[in-house]
mmCIF file with all atom_site columns, C-alpha atoms in Angstrom:
data_model
loop_
_atom_site.group_PDB
_atom_site.id
_atom_site.type_symbol
_atom_site.label_atom_id
_atom_site.label_alt_id
_atom_site.label_comp_id
_atom_site.label_asym_id
_atom_site.label_entity_id
_atom_site.label_seq_id
_atom_site.pdbx_PDB_ins_code
_atom_site.Cartn_x
_atom_site.Cartn_y
_atom_site.Cartn_z
_atom_site.occupancy
_atom_site.B_iso_or_equiv
_atom_site.pdbx_formal_charge
_atom_site.auth_seq_id
_atom_site.auth_comp_id
_atom_site.auth_asym_id
_atom_site.auth_atom_id
_atom_site.pdbx_PDB_model_num
ATOM 1   C CA . MET A 1 1   ? 121.867 95.349  135.291 1.00 64.00 ? 1   MET A CA 1
ATOM 2   C CA . ASN A 1 2   ? 118.747 96.562  133.535 1.00 82.00 ? 2   ASN A CA 1
ATOM 3   C CA . LEU A 1 3   ? 117.613 95.643  130.045 1.00 78.00 ? 3   LEU A CA 1
ATOM 4   C CA . GLN A 1 4   ? 118.735 98.911  128.457 1.00 85.00 ? 4   GLN A CA 1
ATOM 5   C CA . LYS A 1 5   ? 122.334 98.394  129.585 1.00 87.00 ? 5   LYS A CA 1
ATOM 6   C CA . ILE A 1 6   ? 122.307 94.809  128.288 1.00 86.00 ? 6   ILE A CA 1
ATOM 7   C CA . ILE A 1 7   ? 120.992 95.938  124.909 1.00 83.00 ? 7   ILE A CA 1
ATOM 8   C CA . LYS A 1 8   ? 123.649 98.670  124.687 1.00 89.00 ? 8   LYS A CA 1
ATOM 9   C CA . LEU A 1 9   ? 126.357 96.159  125.575 1.00 89.00 ? 9   LEU A CA 1
ATOM 10  C CA . VAL A 1 10  ? 125.170 93.632  122.963 1.00 85.00 ? 10  VAL A CA 1
ATOM 11  C CA . ALA A 1 11  ? 124.902 96.400  120.341 1.00 86.00 ? 11  ALA A CA 1
ATOM 12  C CA . ALA A 1 12  ? 128.446 97.534  121.142 1.00 90.00 ? 12  ALA A CA 1
ATOM 13  C CA . ILE A 1 13  ? 129.804 93.979  120.844 1.00 89.00 ? 13  ILE A CA 1
ATOM 14  C CA . VAL A 1 14  ? 128.040 93.421  117.527 1.00 83.00 ? 14  VAL A CA 1
ATOM 15  C CA . GLY A 1 15  ? 129.290 96.811  116.327 1.00 86.00 ? 15  GLY A CA 1
ATOM 16  C CA . VAL A 1 16  ? 132.901 95.963  117.159 1.00 89.00 ? 16  VAL A CA 1
ATOM 17  C CA . ILE A 1 17  ? 132.617 92.582  115.413 1.00 85.00 ? 17  ILE A CA 1
ATOM 18  C CA . SER A 1 18  ? 131.061 94.270  112.377 1.00 81.00 ? 18  SER A CA 1
ATOM 19  C CA . ILE A 1 19  ? 133.799 96.893  112.241 1.00 86.00 ? 19  ILE A CA 1
ATOM 20  C CA . PHE A 1 20  ? 136.394 94.098  112.357 1.00 84.00 ? 20  PHE A CA 1
ATOM 21  C CA . PHE A 1 21  ? 134.791 92.319  109.377 1.00 78.00 ? 21  PHE A CA 1
ATOM 22  C CA . LEU A 1 22  ? 134.345 95.608  107.507 1.00 80.00 ? 22  LEU A CA 1
ATOM 23  C CA . ILE A 1 23  ? 138.051 96.406  107.887 1.00 84.00 ? 23  ILE A CA 1
ATOM 24  C CA . ARG A 1 24  ? 138.896 92.916  106.608 1.00 79.00 ? 24  ARG A CA 1
ATOM 25  C CA . ILE A 1 25  ? 136.609 93.408  103.588 1.00 77.00 ? 25  ILE A CA 1
ATOM 26  C CA . ILE A 1 26  ? 138.075 96.816  102.752 1.00 79.00 ? 26  ILE A CA 1
ATOM 27  C CA . GLY A 1 27  ? 141.609 95.523  103.267 1.00 79.00 ? 27  GLY A CA 1
ATOM 28  C CA . ALA A 1 28  ? 141.124 92.596  100.890 1.00 75.00 ? 28  ALA A CA 1
ATOM 29  C CA . GLY A 1 29  ? 139.969 94.830  98.037  1.00 75.00 ? 29  GLY A CA 1
ATOM 30  C CA . ASP A 1 30  ? 137.126 94.523  95.558  1.00 72.00 ? 30  ASP A CA 1
ATOM 31  C CA . GLU A 1 31  ? 138.896 92.578  92.842  1.00 76.00 ? 31  GLU A CA 1
ATOM 32  C CA . ALA A 1 32  ? 140.272 89.957  95.198  1.00 72.00 ? 32  ALA A CA 1
ATOM 33  C CA . LEU A 1 33  ? 136.838 89.411  96.732  1.00 71.00 ? 33  LEU A CA 1
ATOM 34  C CA . GLU A 1 34  ? 135.187 89.091  93.315  1.00 74.00 ? 34  GLU A CA 1
ATOM 35  C CA . THR A 1 35  ? 137.662 86.554  91.951  1.00 78.00 ? 35  THR A CA 1
ATOM 36  C CA . THR A 1 36  ? 138.573 84.407  94.966  1.00 77.00 ? 36  THR A CA 1
ATOM 37  C CA . PRO A 1 37  ? 135.783 82.201  96.361  1.00 78.00 ? 37  PRO A CA 1
ATOM 38  C CA . ASP A 1 38  ? 137.881 81.175  99.388  1.00 79.00 ? 38  ASP A CA 1
ATOM 39  C CA . LEU A 1 39  ? 138.362 84.803  100.326 1.00 75.00 ? 39  LEU A CA 1
ATOM 40  C CA . GLN A 1 40  ? 134.630 85.394  99.961  1.00 74.00 ? 40  GLN A CA 1
ATOM 41  C CA . ASP A 1 41  ? 133.886 82.505  102.307 1.00 77.00 ? 41  ASP A CA 1
ATOM 42  C CA . SER A 1 42  ? 136.357 83.640  104.952 1.00 77.00 ? 42  SER A CA 1
ATOM 43  C CA . ILE A 1 43  ? 135.589 87.370  104.905 1.00 74.00 ? 43  ILE A CA 1
ATOM 44  C CA . VAL A 1 44  ? 132.139 88.110  103.517 1.00 75.00 ? 44  VAL A CA 1
ATOM 45  C CA . SER A 1 45  ? 130.222 85.051  104.724 1.00 80.00 ? 45  SER A CA 1
ATOM 46  C CA . PRO A 1 46  ? 130.707 85.685  108.473 1.00 80.00 ? 46  PRO A CA 1
ATOM 47  C CA . PHE A 1 47  ? 129.604 89.297  107.955 1.00 77.00 ? 47  PHE A CA 1
ATOM 48  C CA . MET A 1 48  ? 126.464 88.062  106.212 1.00 83.00 ? 48  MET A CA 1
ATOM 49  C CA . TYR A 1 49  ? 125.750 85.480  108.937 1.00 86.00 ? 49  TYR A CA 1
ATOM 50  C CA . ILE A 1 50  ? 125.913 88.196  111.587 1.00 82.00 ? 50  ILE A CA 1
ATOM 51  C CA . ALA A 1 51  ? 123.449 90.270  109.566 1.00 84.00 ? 51  ALA A CA 1
ATOM 52  C CA . TYR A 1 52  ? 121.132 87.252  109.173 1.00 91.00 ? 52  TYR A CA 1
ATOM 53  C CA . LEU A 1 53  ? 121.343 86.526  112.889 1.00 89.00 ? 53  LEU A CA 1
ATOM 54  C CA . ILE A 1 54  ? 120.512 90.102  113.845 1.00 86.00 ? 54  ILE A CA 1
ATOM 55  C CA . LEU A 1 55  ? 117.655 90.197  111.337 1.00 91.00 ? 55  LEU A CA 1
ATOM 56  C CA . GLY A 1 56  ? 116.255 86.930  112.694 1.00 94.00 ? 56  GLY A CA 1
ATOM 57  C CA . ILE A 1 57  ? 116.458 88.128  116.289 1.00 90.00 ? 57  ILE A CA 1
ATOM 58  C CA . MET A 1 58  ? 114.745 91.415  115.432 1.00 90.00 ? 58  MET A CA 1
ATOM 59  C CA . VAL A 1 59  ? 111.945 89.719  113.478 1.00 94.00 ? 59  VAL A CA 1
ATOM 60  C CA . PHE A 1 60  ? 111.416 87.300  116.374 1.00 95.00 ? 60  PHE A CA 1
ATOM 61  C CA . LEU A 1 61  ? 111.255 90.140  118.908 1.00 90.00 ? 61  LEU A CA 1
ATOM 62  C CA . VAL A 1 62  ? 108.850 92.148  116.762 1.00 92.00 ? 62  VAL A CA 1
ATOM 63  C CA . VAL A 1 63  ? 106.531 89.155  116.383 1.00 92.00 ? 63  VAL A CA 1
ATOM 64  C CA . VAL A 1 64  ? 106.668 88.271  120.092 1.00 93.00 ? 64  VAL A CA 1
ATOM 65  C CA . PHE A 1 65  ? 105.948 91.802  121.309 1.00 90.00 ? 65  PHE A CA 1
ATOM 66  C CA . SER A 1 66  ? 103.258 92.366  118.666 1.00 89.00 ? 66  SER A CA 1
ATOM 67  C CA . VAL A 1 67  ? 101.450 89.178  119.656 1.00 89.00 ? 67  VAL A CA 1
ATOM 68  C CA . LYS A 1 68  ? 101.852 90.036  123.344 1.00 91.00 ? 68  LYS A CA 1
ATOM 69  C CA . GLN A 1 69  ? 100.360 93.484  122.743 1.00 89.00 ? 69  GLN A CA 1
ATOM 70  C CA . MET A 1 70  ? 97.473  92.060  120.718 1.00 89.00 ? 70  MET A CA 1
ATOM 71  C CA . PHE A 1 71  ? 96.528  89.556  123.398 1.00 89.00 ? 71  PHE A CA 1
ATOM 72  C CA . SER A 1 72  ? 96.725  92.165  126.160 1.00 92.00 ? 72  SER A CA 1
ATOM 73  C CA . ASN A 1 73  ? 94.128  94.321  124.396 1.00 90.00 ? 73  ASN A CA 1
ATOM 74  C CA . PRO A 1 74  ? 90.995  92.438  123.200 1.00 90.00 ? 74  PRO A CA 1
ATOM 75  C CA . ALA A 1 75  ? 89.841  95.299  120.957 1.00 91.00 ? 75  ALA A CA 1
ATOM 76  C CA . THR A 1 76  ? 93.157  95.253  119.108 1.00 89.00 ? 76  THR A CA 1
ATOM 77  C CA . LEU A 1 77  ? 93.002  91.474  118.793 1.00 90.00 ? 77  LEU A CA 1
ATOM 78  C CA . LYS A 1 78  ? 89.492  91.634  117.328 1.00 93.00 ? 78  LYS A CA 1
ATOM 79  C CA . LYS A 1 79  ? 90.499  94.341  114.849 1.00 93.00 ? 79  LYS A CA 1
ATOM 80  C CA . THR A 1 80  ? 93.639  92.434  113.813 1.00 91.00 ? 80  THR A CA 1
ATOM 81  C CA . LEU A 1 81  ? 91.764  89.170  113.296 1.00 93.00 ? 81  LEU A CA 1
ATOM 82  C CA . THR A 1 82  ? 89.096  90.994  111.272 1.00 96.00 ? 82  THR A CA 1
ATOM 83  C CA . ASN A 1 83  ? 91.729  92.538  109.000 1.00 95.00 ? 83  ASN A CA 1
ATOM 84  C CA . VAL A 1 84  ? 93.609  89.251  108.594 1.00 95.00 ? 84  VAL A CA 1
ATOM 85  C CA . GLY A 1 85  ? 90.321  87.488  107.790 1.00 97.00 ? 85  GLY A CA 1
ATOM 86  C CA . ALA A 1 86  ? 89.465  90.113  105.159 1.00 96.00 ? 86  ALA A CA 1
ATOM 87  C CA . PHE A 1 87  ? 92.914  89.733  103.601 1.00 97.00 ? 87  PHE A CA 1
ATOM 88  C CA . VAL A 1 88  ? 92.628  85.924  103.512 1.00 97.00 ? 88  VAL A CA 1
ATOM 89  C CA . ALA A 1 89  ? 89.128  86.189  101.986 1.00 97.00 ? 89  ALA A CA 1
ATOM 90  C CA . LEU A 1 90  ? 90.434  88.551  99.301  1.00 97.00 ? 90  LEU A CA 1
ATOM 91  C CA . ALA A 1 91  ? 93.357  86.198  98.614  1.00 96.00 ? 91  ALA A CA 1
ATOM 92  C CA . LEU A 1 92  ? 90.961  83.248  98.246  1.00 96.00 ? 92  LEU A CA 1
ATOM 93  C CA . VAL A 1 93  ? 88.772  85.242  95.855  1.00 96.00 ? 93  VAL A CA 1
ATOM 94  C CA . ALA A 1 94  ? 91.867  86.131  93.797  1.00 96.00 ? 94  ALA A CA 1
ATOM 95  C CA . TYR A 1 95  ? 93.067  82.501  93.754  1.00 95.00 ? 95  TYR A CA 1
ATOM 96  C CA . PHE A 1 96  ? 89.815  80.669  93.095  1.00 95.00 ? 96  PHE A CA 1
ATOM 97  C CA . GLY A 1 97  ? 87.828  83.368  91.303  1.00 94.00 ? 97  GLY A CA 1
ATOM 98  C CA . PHE A 1 98  ? 90.245  85.129  89.002  1.00 93.00 ? 98  PHE A CA 1
ATOM 99  C CA . ALA A 1 99  ? 93.544  83.290  88.586  1.00 91.00 ? 99  ALA A CA 1
ATOM 100 C CA . ASN A 1 100 ? 93.960  80.724  85.838  1.00 90.00 ? 100 ASN A CA 1
ATOM 101 C CA . GLY A 1 101 ? 96.623  78.061  85.940  1.00 86.00 ? 101 GLY A CA 1
ATOM 102 C CA . VAL A 1 102 ? 98.306  77.517  82.588  1.00 88.00 ? 102 VAL A CA 1
ATOM 103 C CA . GLU A 1 103 ? 101.403 75.401  82.131  1.00 90.00 ? 103 GLU A CA 1
ATOM 104 C CA . THR A 1 104 ? 104.020 77.743  80.676  1.00 88.00 ? 104 THR A CA 1
ATOM 105 C CA . PRO A 1 105 ? 107.476 76.984  79.219  1.00 89.00 ? 105 PRO A CA 1
ATOM 106 C CA . LEU A 1 106 ? 110.186 79.261  80.596  1.00 90.00 ? 106 LEU A CA 1
ATOM 107 C CA . ARG A 1 107 ? 113.245 80.664  78.820  1.00 90.00 ? 107 ARG A CA 1
ATOM 108 C CA . ASP A 1 108 ? 115.682 78.336  80.552  1.00 90.00 ? 108 ASP A CA 1
ATOM 109 C CA . GLY A 1 109 ? 113.823 75.230  79.365  1.00 89.00 ? 109 GLY A CA 1
ATOM 110 C CA . GLU A 1 110 ? 111.989 74.620  82.648  1.00 91.00 ? 110 GLU A CA 1
ATOM 111 C CA . VAL A 1 111 ? 108.208 74.478  82.776  1.00 92.00 ? 111 VAL A CA 1
ATOM 112 C CA . LEU A 1 112 ? 106.070 76.572  85.106  1.00 91.00 ? 112 LEU A CA 1
ATOM 113 C CA . THR A 1 113 ? 103.379 74.244  86.408  1.00 92.00 ? 113 THR A CA 1
ATOM 114 C CA . ALA A 1 114 ? 99.716  75.148  86.255  1.00 91.00 ? 114 ALA A CA 1
ATOM 115 C CA . GLY A 1 115 ? 99.543  75.360  90.053  1.00 92.00 ? 115 GLY A CA 1
ATOM 116 C CA . ASN A 1 116 ? 102.481 77.730  90.281  1.00 93.00 ? 116 ASN A CA 1
ATOM 117 C CA . SER A 1 117 ? 101.069 79.765  87.415  1.00 93.00 ? 117 SER A CA 1
ATOM 118 C CA . GLN A 1 118 ? 97.795  80.067  89.308  1.00 94.00 ? 118 GLN A CA 1
ATOM 119 C CA . LEU A 1 119 ? 99.669  81.216  92.425  1.00 95.00 ? 119 LEU A CA 1
ATOM 120 C CA . VAL A 1 120 ? 101.499 83.883  90.431  1.00 94.00 ? 120 VAL A CA 1
ATOM 121 C CA . GLY A 1 121 ? 98.243  85.048  88.864  1.00 94.00 ? 121 GLY A CA 1
ATOM 122 C CA . ALA A 1 122 ? 96.505  85.126  92.235  1.00 96.00 ? 122 ALA A CA 1
ATOM 123 C CA . GLY A 1 123 ? 99.357  87.191  93.694  1.00 96.00 ? 123 GLY A CA 1
ATOM 124 C CA . LEU A 1 124 ? 99.074  89.682  90.856  1.00 96.00 ? 124 LEU A CA 1
ATOM 125 C CA . TYR A 1 125 ? 95.297  89.932  91.184  1.00 96.00 ? 125 TYR A CA 1
ATOM 126 C CA . LEU A 1 126 ? 95.595  90.335  94.951  1.00 97.00 ? 126 LEU A CA 1
ATOM 127 C CA . PHE A 1 127 ? 98.104  93.135  94.408  1.00 97.00 ? 127 PHE A CA 1
ATOM 128 C CA . TYR A 1 128 ? 95.742  94.862  91.970  1.00 97.00 ? 128 TYR A CA 1
ATOM 129 C CA . PHE A 1 129 ? 92.823  94.522  94.394  1.00 97.00 ? 129 PHE A CA 1
ATOM 130 C CA . LEU A 1 130 ? 94.853  95.981  97.261  1.00 97.00 ? 130 LEU A CA 1
ATOM 131 C CA . VAL A 1 131 ? 96.082  98.895  95.119  1.00 97.00 ? 131 VAL A CA 1
ATOM 132 C CA . PHE A 1 132 ? 92.517  99.587  93.980  1.00 97.00 ? 132 PHE A CA 1
ATOM 133 C CA . ILE A 1 133 ? 91.262  99.513  97.570  1.00 96.00 ? 133 ILE A CA 1
ATOM 134 C CA . ALA A 1 134 ? 94.096  101.765 98.806  1.00 96.00 ? 134 ALA A CA 1
ATOM 135 C CA . VAL A 1 135 ? 93.557  104.324 96.033  1.00 97.00 ? 135 VAL A CA 1
ATOM 136 C CA . GLY A 1 136 ? 89.808  104.234 96.654  1.00 96.00 ? 136 GLY A CA 1
ATOM 137 C CA . ILE A 1 137 ? 90.271  104.886 100.358 1.00 96.00 ? 137 ILE A CA 1
ATOM 138 C CA . MET A 1 138 ? 92.683  107.751 99.669  1.00 97.00 ? 138 MET A CA 1
ATOM 139 C CA . LEU A 1 139 ? 90.255  109.326 97.197  1.00 96.00 ? 139 LEU A CA 1
ATOM 140 C CA . PHE A 1 140 ? 87.348  108.875 99.600  1.00 95.00 ? 140 PHE A CA 1
ATOM 141 C CA . THR A 1 141 ? 89.168  110.492 102.511 1.00 95.00 ? 141 THR A CA 1
ATOM 142 C CA . GLY A 1 142 ? 90.484  113.298 100.279 1.00 95.00 ? 142 GLY A CA 1
ATOM 143 C CA . ILE A 1 143 ? 87.019  114.094 98.950  1.00 94.00 ? 143 ILE A CA 1
ATOM 144 C CA . LYS A 1 144 ? 85.576  113.844 102.455 1.00 92.00 ? 144 LYS A CA 1
ATOM 145 C CA . LYS A 1 145 ? 88.137  116.373 103.739 1.00 92.00 ? 145 LYS A CA 1
ATOM 146 C CA . MET A 1 146 ? 87.434  118.733 100.829 1.00 93.00 ? 146 MET A CA 1
ATOM 147 C CA . ILE A 1 147 ? 83.696  118.663 101.582 1.00 91.00 ? 147 ILE A CA 1
ATOM 148 C CA . LYS A 1 148 ? 84.243  119.626 105.239 1.00 82.00 ? 148 LYS A CA 1
#
């Protein structure tokens, strides 16, 4: 039995299980599911666990095959490591160079620590840097195409 047949068989089994849970959810009704926690646990939770399992398997397979492909082609590996290094360098510049950590009271009475505040600020600055770089590259390539 080849891999394609195995994948089709597993997909069919998961599909049948999902259809079973979907019929149970539709049969129970919206109001009953919203008001009864026991019904939620017995009907919706297994459906969610199947979705989490499938998501986890797919993420694992994507990572494994991506890493396998990178290591089989040294040029791709070099390019990937260069891009990851540039991203990490930009993140470090955003964290240490631009973000300020200020202890902040939240609405619910909790306090956002200075370290967490600095992480949030660094994430925002990193986002702004990446947007600026992406827009700059799009403008550059657009102008370059117009000149040709």
